[in-house]
XYZ file of C-alpha atoms in Angstrom:
728
model
C -11.466 -7.275 -6.110
C -12.050 -10.747 -8.472
C -15.911 -9.736 -8.145
C -15.458 -6.109 -9.719
C -13.327 -7.436 -12.510
C -14.889 -10.436 -13.635
C -18.465 -9.007 -14.887
C -18.895 -12.050 -17.131
C -19.035 -14.591 -14.650
C -21.102 -12.228 -12.047
C -23.915 -13.011 -14.544
C -23.722 -15.755 -14.703
C -24.437 -16.824 -11.526
C -26.557 -14.136 -10.866
C -28.715 -15.869 -13.796
C -27.953 -19.625 -11.748
C -29.218 -17.753 -8.315
C -32.303 -16.765 -10.706
C -32.637 -20.136 -11.896
C -32.756 -21.375 -8.231
C -35.303 -18.465 -6.993
C -37.813 -19.208 -9.952
C -37.820 -23.220 -9.574
C -38.018 -22.132 -5.719
C -41.542 -20.442 -6.497
C -42.617 -22.247 -9.109
C -42.692 -25.031 -6.090
C -45.235 -22.960 -4.422
C -47.058 -21.289 -7.303
C -47.690 -24.732 -8.693
C -49.234 -26.361 -5.461
C -51.467 -23.027 -5.038
C -52.900 -23.783 -8.740
C -53.517 -27.250 -7.475
C -55.004 -26.583 -4.108
C -57.024 -23.735 -6.213
C -55.643 -20.453 -4.862
C -55.382 -17.669 -7.007
C -51.722 -16.452 -7.051
C -51.782 -12.883 -8.183
C -48.100 -12.408 -8.842
C -45.161 -13.614 -9.613
C -41.988 -12.320 -8.874
C -38.075 -12.848 -8.936
C -35.900 -10.342 -7.292
C -37.272 -8.315 -4.737
C -38.204 -3.905 -5.484
C -39.921 -2.374 -7.782
C -40.536 -4.207 -11.085
C -38.424 -4.144 -13.835
C -39.733 -6.220 -16.655
C -43.700 -7.413 -16.443
C -45.895 -9.990 -18.253
C -49.721 -10.635 -17.732
C -51.721 -12.485 -20.400
C -54.283 -10.457 -21.778
C -51.524 -7.792 -21.603
C -48.287 -8.675 -22.738
C -44.762 -7.366 -21.894
C -44.362 -4.117 -19.981
C -41.790 -2.293 -18.380
C -42.665 -1.901 -15.009
C -45.868 -3.076 -13.963
C -48.559 -4.270 -16.206
C -50.733 -2.557 -13.805
C -51.041 1.206 -15.615
C -52.354 -0.635 -18.521
C -54.650 -2.922 -17.013
C -56.103 0.875 -15.556
C -56.185 2.195 -18.627
C -57.706 -0.573 -20.644
C -60.665 -1.946 -18.282
C -60.823 0.879 -15.220
C -58.996 -1.186 -12.374
C -55.885 -3.158 -11.817
C -56.236 -7.093 -12.176
C -56.326 -7.599 -7.985
C -59.620 -5.925 -7.917
C -61.234 -8.117 -10.287
C -63.043 -11.167 -9.462
C -62.533 -14.256 -11.710
C -65.188 -13.917 -13.884
C -64.206 -10.369 -14.792
C -60.353 -11.366 -15.234
C -62.369 -13.827 -18.090
C -64.309 -11.429 -19.266
C -62.201 -9.169 -19.942
C -59.438 -11.910 -20.762
C -56.502 -11.210 -18.844
C -54.576 -13.752 -16.794
C -54.665 -13.450 -12.601
C -51.198 -13.611 -12.591
C -48.760 -11.343 -13.437
C -44.885 -12.323 -13.950
C -42.167 -9.507 -13.252
C -37.992 -9.485 -12.830
C -37.596 -7.717 -9.605
C -34.772 -4.852 -9.616
C -32.810 -6.965 -6.662
C -31.960 -10.264 -7.475
C -31.941 -11.172 -3.766
C -35.267 -13.437 -3.455
C -38.268 -14.230 -5.017
C -42.258 -14.653 -3.743
C -45.491 -15.683 -4.721
C -48.333 -13.413 -4.101
C -51.613 -15.514 -3.083
C -54.499 -14.106 -2.172
C -55.297 -13.374 0.982
C -51.801 -14.057 1.957
C -48.859 -11.832 2.689
C -46.047 -12.502 4.629
C -44.926 -8.909 5.534
C -49.001 -7.841 6.179
C -50.433 -10.947 8.351
C -53.678 -9.163 8.994
C -54.129 -8.558 5.134
C -56.695 -11.716 4.877
C -59.763 -12.735 2.812
C -62.848 -14.339 3.133
C -62.706 -14.905 -1.311
C -63.580 -18.768 -2.528
C -60.170 -18.787 -3.614
C -57.702 -17.370 -0.924
C -55.560 -18.492 0.956
C -57.145 -18.841 4.171
C -60.697 -20.992 2.083
C -57.985 -23.933 1.265
C -57.970 -26.802 3.609
C -55.477 -27.027 5.717
C -53.419 -29.722 4.072
C -53.298 -28.371 0.941
C -52.117 -25.037 2.880
C -48.887 -27.266 4.281
C -48.266 -28.144 0.914
C -48.341 -25.122 -0.734
C -45.673 -23.552 2.462
C -43.679 -26.847 1.725
C -43.696 -26.794 -2.030
C -41.023 -24.064 -2.368
C -38.166 -26.052 0.071
C -39.472 -29.706 -2.258
C -38.771 -27.867 -4.832
C -35.164 -26.649 -4.171
C -34.565 -29.994 -2.905
C -35.793 -32.174 -6.479
C -33.684 -29.411 -8.084
C -30.561 -30.129 -6.262
C -31.037 -33.804 -6.990
C -31.132 -33.141 -10.825
C -28.014 -31.093 -10.377
C -26.192 -32.883 -8.593
C -27.193 -36.035 -11.010
C -26.008 -34.110 -14.317
C -22.847 -33.117 -12.590
C -21.832 -36.791 -11.627
C -22.838 -38.032 -15.400
C -20.474 -35.584 -16.655
C -18.012 -35.546 -13.737
C -16.701 -32.989 -11.027
C -13.006 -32.660 -10.426
C -11.733 -32.160 -7.003
C -8.892 -32.174 -4.825
C -7.878 -35.389 -3.640
C -8.157 -36.445 0.170
C -4.632 -36.590 0.165
C -2.057 -34.744 2.535
C 0.161 -32.394 0.729
C 1.720 -30.686 4.003
C 1.300 -30.547 8.048
C 1.584 -27.893 10.110
C 4.583 -28.007 12.601
C 2.676 -28.219 15.787
C -0.631 -28.613 14.406
C -3.344 -31.462 15.575
C -2.383 -33.626 12.302
C 1.345 -33.380 13.438
C 0.450 -34.535 16.433
C -1.725 -37.389 15.421
C -1.725 -40.501 17.850
C -1.250 -43.560 15.189
C -3.180 -47.335 16.393
C -1.100 -50.279 15.468
C 2.316 -49.362 16.195
C 2.436 -46.838 13.006
C 4.211 -43.712 13.034
C 2.108 -41.118 14.678
C 1.408 -38.011 12.932
C -0.324 -37.763 9.585
C 1.900 -37.726 6.932
C 2.794 -36.266 3.300
C 1.155 -38.485 0.970
C -1.183 -39.989 3.351
C -4.424 -40.770 1.610
C -7.728 -40.232 3.898
C -9.862 -42.729 3.726
C -12.831 -42.298 6.029
C -13.333 -39.815 9.057
C -15.340 -41.684 12.100
C -16.253 -44.495 9.682
C -17.718 -42.111 6.714
C -16.487 -42.471 3.105
C -14.005 -39.146 2.144
C -14.116 -38.669 -1.208
C -12.467 -35.482 -1.147
C -10.662 -33.109 0.526
C -13.102 -30.852 1.379
C -14.487 -33.745 3.378
C -11.607 -33.866 4.983
C -11.998 -30.138 6.081
C -15.609 -30.502 6.914
C -15.145 -32.770 9.037
C -12.558 -30.806 11.075
C -14.775 -27.713 11.370
C -17.924 -29.780 12.298
C -15.910 -31.440 15.142
C -17.113 -31.177 18.275
C -14.238 -29.571 20.590
C -12.448 -31.704 22.086
C -13.350 -34.638 20.068
C -11.226 -36.419 18.518
C -12.092 -38.159 14.813
C -10.912 -41.364 13.766
C -9.173 -41.120 10.383
C -8.289 -44.358 8.173
C -5.587 -43.707 5.755
C -3.599 -45.371 2.990
C -0.009 -44.664 3.494
C 2.786 -45.519 0.943
C 6.116 -46.510 2.590
C 9.359 -45.784 0.465
C 9.212 -49.171 -0.729
C 6.240 -48.534 -2.289
C 3.605 -50.834 -0.446
C 1.166 -49.820 0.725
C -0.877 -50.537 3.860
C -3.611 -48.689 6.005
C -3.197 -46.839 9.061
C -5.801 -45.743 11.812
C -4.923 -42.386 13.314
C -6.801 -40.347 16.115
C -6.893 -36.657 15.054
C -8.374 -33.539 17.473
C -9.066 -30.708 15.692
C -8.191 -27.040 16.851
C -9.451 -23.827 16.439
C -7.803 -21.746 14.540
C -8.418 -17.991 15.134
C -7.467 -16.960 12.156
C -9.840 -18.519 9.799
C -12.810 -18.750 12.850
C -13.203 -22.383 12.314
C -12.044 -25.893 14.115
C -9.008 -27.062 11.511
C -6.248 -30.308 11.871
C -3.660 -28.296 10.040
C -3.277 -30.217 6.688
C -2.931 -28.625 3.275
C -3.943 -30.777 -0.044
C -1.114 -32.508 -2.095
C -0.427 -31.007 -5.416
C 0.230 -33.157 -8.401
C 3.248 -33.520 -10.307
C 2.039 -30.756 -13.189
C 2.929 -27.338 -13.506
C -0.132 -25.582 -13.599
C -1.725 -22.455 -16.034
C 0.262 -19.311 -16.129
C -1.428 -15.923 -17.052
C 0.327 -13.666 -19.404
C 0.535 -11.411 -16.450
C 2.362 -13.956 -14.538
C 4.630 -15.794 -17.536
C 7.697 -13.012 -16.670
C 7.759 -14.116 -12.784
C 7.637 -17.496 -13.325
C 10.249 -17.784 -16.078
C 12.208 -16.379 -13.919
C 11.341 -18.436 -10.540
C 11.870 -21.409 -13.211
C 15.164 -19.739 -14.627
C 16.339 -19.231 -11.337
C 15.916 -22.873 -10.098
C 18.098 -24.403 -13.132
C 14.615 -25.134 -13.953
C 15.210 -23.797 -18.037
C 13.221 -25.220 -20.961
C 14.835 -28.082 -22.714
C 14.660 -28.016 -26.513
C 12.738 -29.755 -28.731
C 14.474 -31.348 -31.904
C 13.218 -28.822 -34.476
C 14.914 -26.661 -31.692
C 11.996 -24.706 -30.303
C 11.507 -24.029 -26.781
C 10.201 -27.017 -24.847
C 8.917 -25.597 -21.267
C 9.089 -28.233 -18.603
C 5.301 -29.796 -18.133
C 5.273 -32.344 -15.121
C 7.918 -33.416 -12.631
C 8.496 -37.178 -12.651
C 10.716 -38.082 -9.996
C 13.417 -36.457 -7.378
C 16.864 -38.049 -6.753
C 18.786 -37.411 -4.319
C 21.583 -38.713 -1.378
C 22.944 -42.332 -1.600
C 21.403 -45.964 -0.934
C 22.863 -48.222 1.573
C 23.991 -50.352 -1.543
C 25.982 -46.872 -2.760
C 23.181 -45.938 -5.383
C 21.332 -42.508 -5.278
C 17.328 -43.460 -4.779
C 14.637 -41.927 -6.113
C 11.593 -40.909 -3.762
C 8.766 -42.278 -5.793
C 5.497 -41.560 -4.134
C 2.467 -43.946 -5.599
C 0.583 -42.033 -7.760
C -3.041 -43.089 -6.854
C -5.502 -40.034 -7.311
C -4.629 -38.070 -10.280
C -6.706 -38.813 -13.582
C -6.451 -41.048 -16.821
C -3.097 -43.129 -17.304
C 0.266 -43.199 -15.627
C 3.772 -44.007 -17.674
C 6.156 -44.614 -14.983
C 6.301 -43.439 -11.406
C 4.796 -40.036 -10.613
C 5.494 -38.417 -7.512
C 1.758 -37.632 -5.600
C 3.188 -35.022 -3.708
C 5.792 -33.015 -5.883
C 5.926 -30.075 -3.530
C 6.326 -32.567 -0.926
C 9.416 -34.306 -2.468
C 11.266 -31.869 -3.419
C 11.333 -29.736 0.215
C 12.458 -33.181 1.092
C 14.918 -33.931 -0.979
C 16.138 -30.122 -0.106
C 15.698 -31.824 3.385
C 18.398 -34.658 2.508
C 20.526 -33.060 0.533
C 22.227 -31.214 3.076
C 22.525 -28.251 0.312
C 24.358 -29.960 -2.015
C 22.591 -30.058 -5.744
C 20.402 -32.844 -6.278
C 18.942 -34.275 -10.045
C 15.097 -33.680 -11.457
C 13.174 -35.321 -14.199
C 10.321 -33.656 -15.719
C 8.442 -34.596 -18.834
C 8.317 -31.367 -21.148
C 5.575 -29.818 -23.213
C 6.907 -31.703 -26.144
C 6.780 -35.363 -24.859
C 10.673 -35.624 -23.975
C 12.223 -36.799 -20.763
C 14.871 -34.454 -19.436
C 16.644 -34.187 -16.330
C 18.089 -30.635 -14.587
C 19.868 -29.995 -11.166
C 18.317 -28.010 -8.612
C 20.386 -26.272 -6.195
C 18.075 -25.879 -2.555
C 17.951 -22.643 -0.816
C 19.845 -21.985 2.796
C 16.413 -21.472 5.156
C 16.739 -18.891 7.483
C 15.774 -18.018 11.336
C 11.951 -16.790 12.226
C 12.122 -13.560 13.942
C 9.497 -12.542 15.900
C 9.798 -8.902 17.608
C 7.156 -8.146 20.259
C 4.741 -6.579 18.174
C 4.192 -10.442 16.683
C 6.163 -9.211 13.453
C 8.306 -11.932 11.329
C 11.089 -11.766 9.644
C 13.957 -14.165 8.446
C 16.963 -13.441 8.592
C 19.713 -14.700 11.511
C 20.779 -13.276 14.795
C 18.722 -10.717 14.557
C 20.083 -9.490 11.297
C 17.784 -8.677 8.275
C 18.379 -8.453 4.741
C 17.151 -5.291 2.653
C 14.210 -5.570 0.694
C 14.560 -5.565 -3.464
C 12.010 -5.202 -6.176
C 11.202 -7.676 -8.024
C 8.718 -5.755 -10.239
C 5.795 -3.227 -10.414
C 2.376 -4.992 -11.225
C -0.632 -4.813 -13.376
C -1.666 -0.788 -12.594
C 1.172 -0.542 -10.420
C 1.242 3.536 -9.711
C 5.189 3.019 -9.453
C 5.741 1.111 -13.011
C 8.798 3.323 -14.218
C 9.582 5.074 -11.023
C 10.576 1.586 -9.283
C 12.773 -0.363 -11.499
C 13.314 -4.618 -11.221
C 16.585 -4.890 -9.114
C 16.033 -1.933 -6.815
C 17.521 -2.569 -3.362
C 15.555 0.016 -0.618
C 18.155 1.718 1.513
C 15.783 4.780 2.416
C 12.096 5.183 2.619
C 10.806 8.674 4.051
C 12.709 8.946 7.329
C 13.340 4.896 7.640
C 16.651 3.714 6.832
C 16.862 0.020 5.880
C 13.305 -0.093 6.321
C 12.006 -3.541 7.458
C 8.654 -4.436 5.496
C 6.565 -3.306 8.950
C 8.417 0.040 8.721
C 7.986 0.331 5.261
C 4.291 -0.532 5.243
C 3.807 2.000 8.148
C 5.814 4.863 6.447
C 3.658 4.227 3.230
C 0.882 3.954 5.195
C 1.248 8.200 6.139
C 1.818 8.673 3.309
C -1.630 7.757 1.133
C -2.519 8.821 -1.719
C 0.825 11.567 -1.938
C 4.344 10.685 -2.821
C 7.334 8.960 -0.903
C 11.170 10.531 -1.350
C 13.039 6.997 -1.739
C 17.293 6.472 -1.897
C 17.410 2.548 -3.610
C 20.311 0.835 -4.975
C 20.128 1.129 -8.823
C 23.283 -0.965 -10.948
C 25.395 0.185 -7.758
C 24.616 3.517 -7.337
C 22.622 5.191 -4.557
C 19.629 6.577 -6.853
C 17.337 9.094 -5.241
C 13.135 8.519 -6.761
C 9.815 10.105 -5.312
C 7.561 6.832 -5.341
C 3.317 7.627 -5.077
C 1.683 6.108 -1.905
C -1.348 4.965 -4.153
C -4.663 6.017 -2.747
C -4.243 2.510 -0.729
C -0.800 3.651 0.734
C 0.955 0.879 -1.394
C 3.841 0.719 -3.644
C 2.178 -1.604 -6.227
C 5.854 -3.881 -6.079
C 6.327 -7.511 -5.744
C 9.379 -7.005 -2.542
C 11.649 -10.267 -1.928
C 14.523 -10.327 0.524
C 17.766 -8.703 -1.376
C 19.437 -11.911 -0.252
C 22.935 -11.438 -2.615
C 23.199 -7.982 -0.765
C 25.130 -9.133 2.608
C 23.638 -5.638 4.024
C 21.433 -5.325 7.077
C 18.138 -3.720 7.335
C 17.024 -2.054 10.323
C 17.958 -5.291 13.107
C 15.438 -7.167 15.184
C 16.446 -6.202 18.797
C 14.531 -8.512 20.081
C 12.652 -11.803 19.529
C 9.758 -13.176 21.621
C 10.936 -16.237 23.712
C 9.855 -19.720 25.103
C 8.227 -18.251 27.812
C 6.421 -15.060 26.222
C 9.281 -12.615 27.444
C 11.226 -10.951 24.745
C 14.975 -11.809 24.453
C 17.618 -9.569 23.041
C 19.497 -10.534 19.616
C 23.275 -10.811 18.957
C 22.829 -7.982 16.397
C 20.014 -5.863 18.663
C 22.984 -5.650 21.413
C 25.491 -4.413 18.965
C 22.955 -1.796 17.954
C 24.209 -1.901 14.939
C 22.796 0.811 12.355
C 20.633 -0.610 9.316
C 22.742 -0.394 6.279
C 25.139 -1.590 7.772
C 27.337 -4.568 5.380
C 28.766 -7.410 6.837
C 32.232 -7.949 5.654
C 33.349 -11.419 7.750
C 32.247 -14.031 10.139
C 34.928 -16.141 12.614
C 37.518 -14.888 9.937
C 34.835 -16.486 6.847
C 34.334 -13.754 3.948
C 30.866 -13.044 3.840
C 29.603 -12.057 0.390
C 25.792 -12.762 0.217
C 23.038 -14.183 3.105
C 23.941 -17.753 2.164
C 27.369 -17.346 2.738
C 26.771 -15.671 6.116
C 24.736 -18.554 6.736
C 27.340 -20.971 5.999
C 29.931 -18.787 8.295
C 27.446 -18.673 11.345
C 26.553 -22.538 11.306
C 30.404 -22.969 11.027
C 31.443 -20.706 14.182
C 28.869 -22.169 16.311
C 29.157 -25.831 15.650
C 30.865 -26.432 18.834
C 29.039 -24.191 21.830
C 25.413 -25.768 19.558
C 27.372 -28.985 20.572
C 28.129 -28.130 24.087
C 25.165 -26.209 24.713
C 27.171 -22.964 25.348
C 27.055 -19.256 24.446
C 30.054 -17.960 22.235
C 31.681 -14.948 21.050
C 31.402 -15.137 17.313
C 33.581 -12.557 16.087
C 32.709 -9.904 12.985
C 34.332 -7.104 10.852
C 31.545 -4.574 9.762
C 30.961 -2.017 7.250
C 29.175 0.735 8.811
C 27.045 3.757 6.728
C 28.165 6.532 8.923
C 30.843 8.492 6.862
C 34.543 8.378 9.176
C 33.449 4.808 10.738
C 33.295 2.806 7.659
C 35.285 -0.280 8.791
C 34.243 -1.279 12.609
C 35.060 -4.880 14.240
C 32.495 -6.297 16.604
C 31.889 -9.496 18.350
C 28.112 -11.089 17.947
C 26.979 -12.772 21.309
C 25.432 -15.982 20.640
C 23.112 -17.631 22.725
C 23.327 -21.380 23.296
C 19.437 -21.179 22.122
C 20.841 -19.028 19.022
C 23.825 -21.629 18.169
C 20.830 -24.770 18.307
C 18.506 -23.184 16.233
C 21.580 -22.126 13.555
C 22.537 -25.518 13.636
C 19.002 -26.825 13.370
C 18.497 -24.435 10.196
C 17.937 -26.817 6.701
C 17.622 -25.985 3.378
C 14.330 -25.494 1.332
C 13.177 -26.600 -2.362
C 14.053 -23.605 -4.990
C 10.465 -24.188 -6.557
C 7.510 -22.425 -4.977
C 4.685 -25.083 -4.001
C 2.225 -22.452 -5.988
C 3.607 -23.822 -9.351
C 1.981 -26.929 -9.263
C -1.781 -28.238 -9.977
C -3.378 -29.444 -7.201
C -4.186 -33.195 -6.975
C -7.292 -33.804 -8.607
C -9.552 -36.645 -8.592
C -12.666 -37.041 -10.253
C -16.405 -38.167 -8.691
C -17.971 -39.662 -11.650
C -21.071 -41.735 -12.196
C -19.364 -43.038 -14.890
C -22.112 -42.842 -17.283
C -24.516 -44.858 -15.369
C -27.909 -43.223 -14.924
C -29.176 -45.354 -11.772
C -25.592 -44.308 -10.254
C -26.070 -40.517 -10.990
C -29.406 -40.531 -9.072
C -27.856 -42.606 -5.872
C -24.982 -40.049 -5.925
C -27.132 -37.369 -6.119
C -29.414 -38.206 -3.679
C -26.688 -39.299 -1.421
C -25.239 -35.869 -1.412
C -28.243 -33.870 -1.314
C -28.626 -35.582 1.290
C -25.303 -35.000 2.830
C -25.439 -30.640 2.273
C -29.043 -30.784 4.395
C -27.224 -32.390 7.177
C -24.478 -30.538 6.701
C -26.192 -26.846 6.549
C -27.822 -27.841 10.052
C -23.916 -29.334 11.489
C -23.109 -25.406 10.708
C -25.793 -23.836 12.314
C -25.509 -26.023 15.504
C -21.736 -25.239 15.193
C -22.039 -21.511 14.860
C -25.102 -21.776 17.921
C -22.313 -23.687 19.990
C -19.148 -21.493 19.082
C -16.699 -23.467 17.018
C -17.710 -22.554 13.975
C -17.376 -18.161 13.630
C -20.310 -16.191 12.631
C -17.627 -14.627 10.247
C -18.111 -17.446 8.572
C -21.364 -17.103 7.063
C -21.757 -15.795 3.819
C -24.532 -13.273 1.791
C -25.451 -13.103 -1.541
C -22.932 -10.800 -2.442
C -20.361 -13.317 -0.759
C -22.169 -16.291 -2.477
C -21.444 -14.317 -5.597
C -18.435 -13.691 -4.836
C -17.422 -17.252 -4.142
C -19.768 -18.061 -7.375
C -17.809 -15.735 -9.527
C -14.557 -17.814 -8.894
C -16.418 -21.372 -9.084
C -17.347 -20.627 -12.822
C -13.917 -20.417 -13.860
C -13.522 -24.098 -12.337
C -15.697 -25.229 -15.620
C -19.417 -25.686 -16.118
C -20.126 -28.764 -14.583
C -18.389 -27.356 -11.326
C -20.599 -24.567 -11.786
C -23.832 -27.196 -11.482
C -22.043 -28.569 -8.756
C -22.263 -25.346 -6.734
C -25.708 -24.341 -7.876
C -26.680 -27.234 -6.312
C -25.349 -26.976 -3.165
C -26.505 -23.783 -3.072
C -30.545 -25.158 -3.549
C -29.404 -27.613 -0.725
C -28.909 -24.426 1.058
C -31.731 -22.272 -0.334
C -33.930 -25.291 0.607
C -32.617 -25.653 4.584
C -32.701 -22.237 5.786
C -36.138 -21.713 4.095
C -37.618 -24.208 6.304
C -35.690 -22.654 9.513
C -38.648 -22.093 11.959
C -38.542 -18.330 11.538
C -40.922 -16.461 10.834
C -41.976 -14.976 7.119
C -39.551 -18.036 5.883
C -41.978 -21.212 5.189
C -39.967 -22.872 7.967
C -42.171 -20.501 10.260
C -45.558 -20.402 7.681
C -45.554 -23.945 8.342
C -44.933 -23.515 12.209
C -48.111 -21.425 11.983
C -50.151 -24.405 10.499
C -48.990 -26.553 12.992
C -50.315 -25.152 15.042
C -53.788 -24.480 13.551
C -53.774 -28.342 13.198
C -53.510 -28.430 17.055
C -55.471 -25.542 18.471
C -58.233 -25.092 15.644
C -56.941 -22.174 15.012
C -54.521 -19.670 13.396
C -52.211 -17.480 15.636
C -53.447 -14.433 16.580
C -52.584 -11.468 14.011
C -50.856 -10.057 17.227
C -48.626 -12.889 17.684
C -47.807 -13.056 13.630
C -47.004 -9.102 13.847
C -44.765 -9.540 16.286
C -43.014 -12.248 15.105
C -42.636 -10.850 12.084
C -41.574 -7.533 13.102
C -38.891 -10.004 15.263
C -37.949 -11.872 11.900
C -37.352 -8.991 9.659
C -35.403 -7.364 12.500
C -33.372 -10.139 12.748
C -33.449 -10.981 9.036
C -32.104 -7.455 8.621
C -29.346 -7.492 10.823
C -27.870 -11.084 9.274
C -28.139 -9.325 5.836
C -26.123 -6.194 6.862
C -23.643 -8.414 9.178
C -23.218 -10.711 5.780
C -22.931 -7.653 3.868
C -20.357 -6.205 5.812
C -18.372 -9.216 5.733
C -18.707 -10.170 2.357
C -17.788 -6.548 0.895
C -14.408 -7.090 3.965
C -13.356 -10.036 2.236
C -13.505 -8.910 -1.289
C -11.846 -5.530 -0.908
C -9.098 -7.612 1.374
C -8.612 -10.851 -0.647
C -9.794 -12.836 2.208
């Protein structure tokens, strides 16, 4: 919903679009004046005019025609050149129209929507020489390309920040993970790999990597050249072959990597401050104290220390910092989140030491305790829950969000015991209960301060509680169990907890004689109880003592029938960093001409050419089916995207407008009726045959073009609106 809440950004983007359209139409206008063609109207936008100005009439609300008729008896369009001169009236009406979705220059005898509206007047479009008409038709596209070059130059003179072309994370099982290396190097792209080139083309930003993957031909491998830094700090180039695969959720071909994150903590808004402080506190990363005793928040992660080297000394996970702007004092991790995750994985659950720079410039150490990972339990419906052998934690309210309908009703720390008819609901069941009561209320039972408490929550018009929810990992009580999971063959496999038929809200008291106090101790007990079975690849019954929520049957004993596959899965569970990667800023690089105008000109031409080729490639891939049509954006989607771009700074806004200017030029010159490319084809036909296409043909082509563009507009408009309201 950003588009609806960021009005100033939207207005700024609309003004930018107005500039692009104005320049496009100005190209047509100036070329028409050069060709001696009379220009009757210059409009930015479409629909009825909001404001109009004509020399000799002045500024008017709506059209200037009523004032012209009242003063001279007829509109300016019906006057000859001599009458216009005698009456002191300009031939062109300049107008701003209601809908900022385009613009036009109306020339005498030329109407895109009415090909039969021709004129035999001396200064009509039809009377101009064919070569001059070609210049007029193509002038808008040329103007947009020249504007793009200029905007790129301005942006590069100031410098534009982009996400650096460094791998931050690799999705397991992705094309990047299975990349084949050459020359004996280790296969697979790795966190920290800096991509230098793809198929011989230099890579400057992470977006270049994404675009290369999306534009790849299906089944065709891309040649990656990366700079890889080893643990000894030495860097060397590695060549790999990566074959992108279709990401069905995104509708694009991709290789399965995420951008690198720097060691700097990102900016935190007021509405996020409480959540952020709690996350940092929970991770053991409390603020330091300055000399005057004031709190000094941690700002930059410097090193992560874990484990013991062969000589018995702890070793630091240093990654060479090659892309962060500005001087660096001391080694800094180029991929902080990956360094933390690796430290957690190597720690075996033991705390490890991190070094930070505070807001005041002080260097401090903090011990960080990793979090246990849990199994991903995928049920027959395709939903995935984090749990253990079919057991799933209850849900806890973290805090109501801004504007929540349940502020003051649901409190931080409330554990959901019942929602509507669902006892101990998992997330899917909670959503279903809320969806059935959208716009109404829902009776809930929550555990609040150790006491079962009845509350009546508001479902909200969208069927959401408006609260942040997390797993209640400190409470060894299970929600509704996952009865079966999808096996490797796609068939359902019963879980050990599902075979016991446990009721929701069952408390786990002990496992194999080991007391259970929370989900971490439950995991530790299950791992220990299945260690030998996993080594022998055997199934094993694990004794458990449970407390049922049914009165009179509070305590009973049973056994979890843990299969060999479950035992191996439990043994493979690792540890995660307690700090989510989202707290770090992306690793950035700056594209800049370093103040050299000639370099800026060269970069401007280069990026304009690249964008032209990329736009045509995108259209080609859409036709081939390797890029989903849902990726197309219409005016609403571009404004939505642009409103978010504005927050990245003025130089990125200039860069964004340059890209849109290139796209506007390319799309306008496609060989489609009613756009410049279609009109240019008509002129080529006229040059070849000595006569223009028949009015009948032009009318038919115009109708087809209008239907096609109208359908495309409705399709992209629907997609744009859905993106806004779903947050995708």
